Amino acid sequence: MRVTSVLTAVAGASSASAAVMQIAATTLSWNWTVTGWSAGCARSGCYYDFNVTGIGNDTSRPARPSFKAYCSGQGEGADYRACTALEEAGTDYSVVAKLLPRNTAVNETSPAPPQIQVSLKFTDLDTPTTWWNYTGKAEAAYNQFVAPLMNFTITPDTIFGVA
């Protein structure tokens, strides 16, 4: 079963009997660090791999866990692909990533830069019956074989929880 199907099923089952909460992302600043970004395209399609890290904050509301994961996948516009957790956290968490479809740039002669979207779902650190999902995206580049590995930041722009 695909990760998006699982997340959709869980969200649907959870929200049927629970309250869904949404928080304005501008009220909670949390930057994730992407390191070792490598991406390229071949006849079989485009692909990527990178590490993503978030530093936790126990005093924020909701409290946020630290996390680190390795992500790899392929296909612009493909479904989310599960990342591999590289460290334990104070709660259960999962990270997924996907390349967003590229639009043609304003001049319509070359496509816009690729965008990676990352989503983190974790169990609330204070209330184990509540979970949170933070999602953000960033522009990147197809740098494999032509440029060094890249590092950049993703800031979540969508935040919701289910209690």
PDB file of N, CA, C and O in Angstrom, residues 37 76 99-106 110-116 138-142 150:
ATOM      1  N   TRP A  37      21.878  17.078  -0.578  1.00  0.00           N
ATOM      2  CA  TRP A  37      20.899  16.971  -1.666  1.00  0.00           C
ATOM      3  C   TRP A  37      21.619  16.619  -2.968  1.00  0.00           C
ATOM      4  O   TRP A  37      22.571  17.275  -3.380  1.00  0.00           O
ATOM      5  N   GLU A  76       8.877  13.123 -10.832  1.00  0.00           N
ATOM      6  CA  GLU A  76       8.199  14.380 -10.542  1.00  0.00           C
ATOM      7  C   GLU A  76       6.697  14.126 -10.517  1.00  0.00           C
ATOM      8  O   GLU A  76       6.148  13.501 -11.411  1.00  0.00           O
ATOM      9  N   LEU A  99       8.916  14.714  -5.087  1.00  0.00           N
ATOM     10  CA  LEU A  99       9.208  15.801  -6.010  1.00  0.00           C
ATOM     11  C   LEU A  99       7.873  16.308  -6.547  1.00  0.00           C
ATOM     12  O   LEU A  99       7.050  15.517  -7.014  1.00  0.00           O
ATOM     13  N   LEU A 100       7.653  17.596  -6.481  1.00  0.00           N
ATOM     14  CA  LEU A 100       6.426  18.173  -7.018  1.00  0.00           C
ATOM     15  C   LEU A 100       6.550  18.304  -8.534  1.00  0.00           C
ATOM     16  O   LEU A 100       7.652  18.450  -9.064  1.00  0.00           O
ATOM     17  N   PRO A 101       5.417  18.277  -9.253  1.00  0.00           N
ATOM     18  CA  PRO A 101       5.493  18.474 -10.701  1.00  0.00           C
ATOM     19  C   PRO A 101       6.033  19.872 -11.009  1.00  0.00           C
ATOM     20  O   PRO A 101       5.693  20.830 -10.320  1.00  0.00           O
ATOM     21  N   ARG A 102       6.872  19.972 -12.022  1.00  0.00           N
ATOM     22  CA  ARG A 102       7.420  21.283 -12.395  1.00  0.00           C
ATOM     23  C   ARG A 102       6.506  21.963 -13.406  1.00  0.00           C
ATOM     24  O   ARG A 102       5.989  21.331 -14.328  1.00  0.00           O
ATOM     25  N   ASN A 103       6.340  23.266 -13.229  1.00  0.00           N
ATOM     26  CA  ASN A 103       5.607  24.082 -14.188  1.00  0.00           C
ATOM     27  C   ASN A 103       6.605  24.727 -15.125  1.00  0.00           C
ATOM     28  O   ASN A 103       7.756  24.928 -14.788  1.00  0.00           O
ATOM     29  N   THR A 104       6.132  25.093 -16.290  1.00  0.00           N
ATOM     30  CA  THR A 104       6.991  25.801 -17.217  1.00  0.00           C
ATOM     31  C   THR A 104       7.218  27.201 -16.672  1.00  0.00           C
ATOM     32  O   THR A 104       6.300  27.841 -16.160  1.00  0.00           O
ATOM     33  N   ALA A 105       8.425  27.692 -16.769  1.00  0.00           N
ATOM     34  CA  ALA A 105       8.765  29.022 -16.269  1.00  0.00           C
ATOM     35  C   ALA A 105       8.022  30.094 -17.058  1.00  0.00           C
ATOM     36  O   ALA A 105       7.411  29.823 -18.095  1.00  0.00           O
ATOM     37  N   VAL A 106       8.099  31.317 -16.590  1.00  0.00           N
ATOM     38  CA  VAL A 106       7.389  32.439 -17.191  1.00  0.00           C
ATOM     39  C   VAL A 106       7.686  32.566 -18.685  1.00  0.00           C
ATOM     40  O   VAL A 106       6.789  32.813 -19.484  1.00  0.00           O
ATOM     41  N   SER A 110      11.930  27.048 -20.546  1.00  0.00           N
ATOM     42  CA  SER A 110      12.591  26.085 -19.670  1.00  0.00           C
ATOM     43  C   SER A 110      11.724  25.860 -18.436  1.00  0.00           C
ATOM     44  O   SER A 110      11.060  26.779 -17.970  1.00  0.00           O
ATOM     45  N   PRO A 111      11.731  24.649 -17.929  1.00  0.00           N
ATOM     46  CA  PRO A 111      10.911  24.378 -16.746  1.00  0.00           C
ATOM     47  C   PRO A 111      11.444  25.078 -15.500  1.00  0.00           C
ATOM     48  O   PRO A 111      12.628  25.403 -15.411  1.00  0.00           O
ATOM     49  N   ALA A 112      10.571  25.311 -14.564  1.00  0.00           N
ATOM     50  CA  ALA A 112      10.950  25.907 -13.279  1.00  0.00           C
ATOM     51  C   ALA A 112      11.851  24.932 -12.524  1.00  0.00           C
ATOM     52  O   ALA A 112      11.870  23.739 -12.814  1.00  0.00           O
ATOM     53  N   PRO A 113      12.594  25.420 -11.530  1.00  0.00           N
ATOM     54  CA  PRO A 113      13.440  24.516 -10.736  1.00  0.00           C
ATOM     55  C   PRO A 113      12.580  23.465 -10.028  1.00  0.00           C
ATOM     56  O   PRO A 113      11.411  23.714  -9.725  1.00  0.00           O
ATOM     57  N   PRO A 114      13.152  22.308  -9.774  1.00  0.00           N
ATOM     58  CA  PRO A 114      12.387  21.287  -9.055  1.00  0.00           C
ATOM     59  C   PRO A 114      12.085  21.742  -7.623  1.00  0.00           C
ATOM     60  O   PRO A 114      12.835  22.519  -7.038  1.00  0.00           O
ATOM     61  N   GLN A 115      10.973  21.252  -7.096  1.00  0.00           N
ATOM     62  CA  GLN A 115      10.625  21.507  -5.700  1.00  0.00           C
ATOM     63  C   GLN A 115      10.463  20.175  -4.989  1.00  0.00           C
ATOM     64  O   GLN A 115       9.811  19.262  -5.500  1.00  0.00           O
ATOM     65  N   ILE A 116      11.049  20.093  -3.808  1.00  0.00           N
ATOM     66  CA  ILE A 116      10.889  18.905  -2.968  1.00  0.00           C
ATOM     67  C   ILE A 116       9.906  19.253  -1.861  1.00  0.00           C
ATOM     68  O   ILE A 116       9.940  20.350  -1.317  1.00  0.00           O
ATOM     69  N   ALA A 138      10.590  23.257  -0.739  1.00  0.00           N
ATOM     70  CA  ALA A 138      11.676  24.174  -1.083  1.00  0.00           C
ATOM     71  C   ALA A 138      12.110  23.918  -2.520  1.00  0.00           C
ATOM     72  O   ALA A 138      11.995  22.798  -3.026  1.00  0.00           O
ATOM     73  N   GLU A 139      12.616  24.971  -3.158  1.00  0.00           N
ATOM     74  CA  GLU A 139      13.210  24.818  -4.477  1.00  0.00           C
ATOM     75  C   GLU A 139      14.586  24.192  -4.320  1.00  0.00           C
ATOM     76  O   GLU A 139      15.297  24.457  -3.359  1.00  0.00           O
ATOM     77  N   ALA A 140      14.941  23.375  -5.284  1.00  0.00           N
ATOM     78  CA  ALA A 140      16.249  22.723  -5.274  1.00  0.00           C
ATOM     79  C   ALA A 140      16.823  22.814  -6.688  1.00  0.00           C
ATOM     80  O   ALA A 140      16.465  23.713  -7.433  1.00  0.00           O
ATOM     81  N   ALA A 141      17.674  21.895  -7.041  1.00  0.00           N
ATOM     82  CA  ALA A 141      18.254  21.864  -8.387  1.00  0.00           C
ATOM     83  C   ALA A 141      18.610  20.426  -8.730  1.00  0.00           C
ATOM     84  O   ALA A 141      18.837  19.605  -7.841  1.00  0.00           O
ATOM     85  N   TYR A 142      18.630  20.147 -10.027  1.00  0.00           N
ATOM     86  CA  TYR A 142      19.155  18.866 -10.474  1.00  0.00           C
ATOM     87  C   TYR A 142      20.662  19.056 -10.606  1.00  0.00           C
ATOM     88  O   TYR A 142      21.162  19.595 -11.584  1.00  0.00           O
ATOM     89  N   MET A 150      24.087  19.793  -2.337  1.00  0.00           N
ATOM     90  CA  MET A 150      23.512  21.052  -1.858  1.00  0.00           C
ATOM     91  C   MET A 150      22.986  20.905  -0.444  1.00  0.00           C
ATOM     92  O   MET A 150      22.577  19.814  -0.028  1.00  0.00           O
TER      93      MET A 150
END
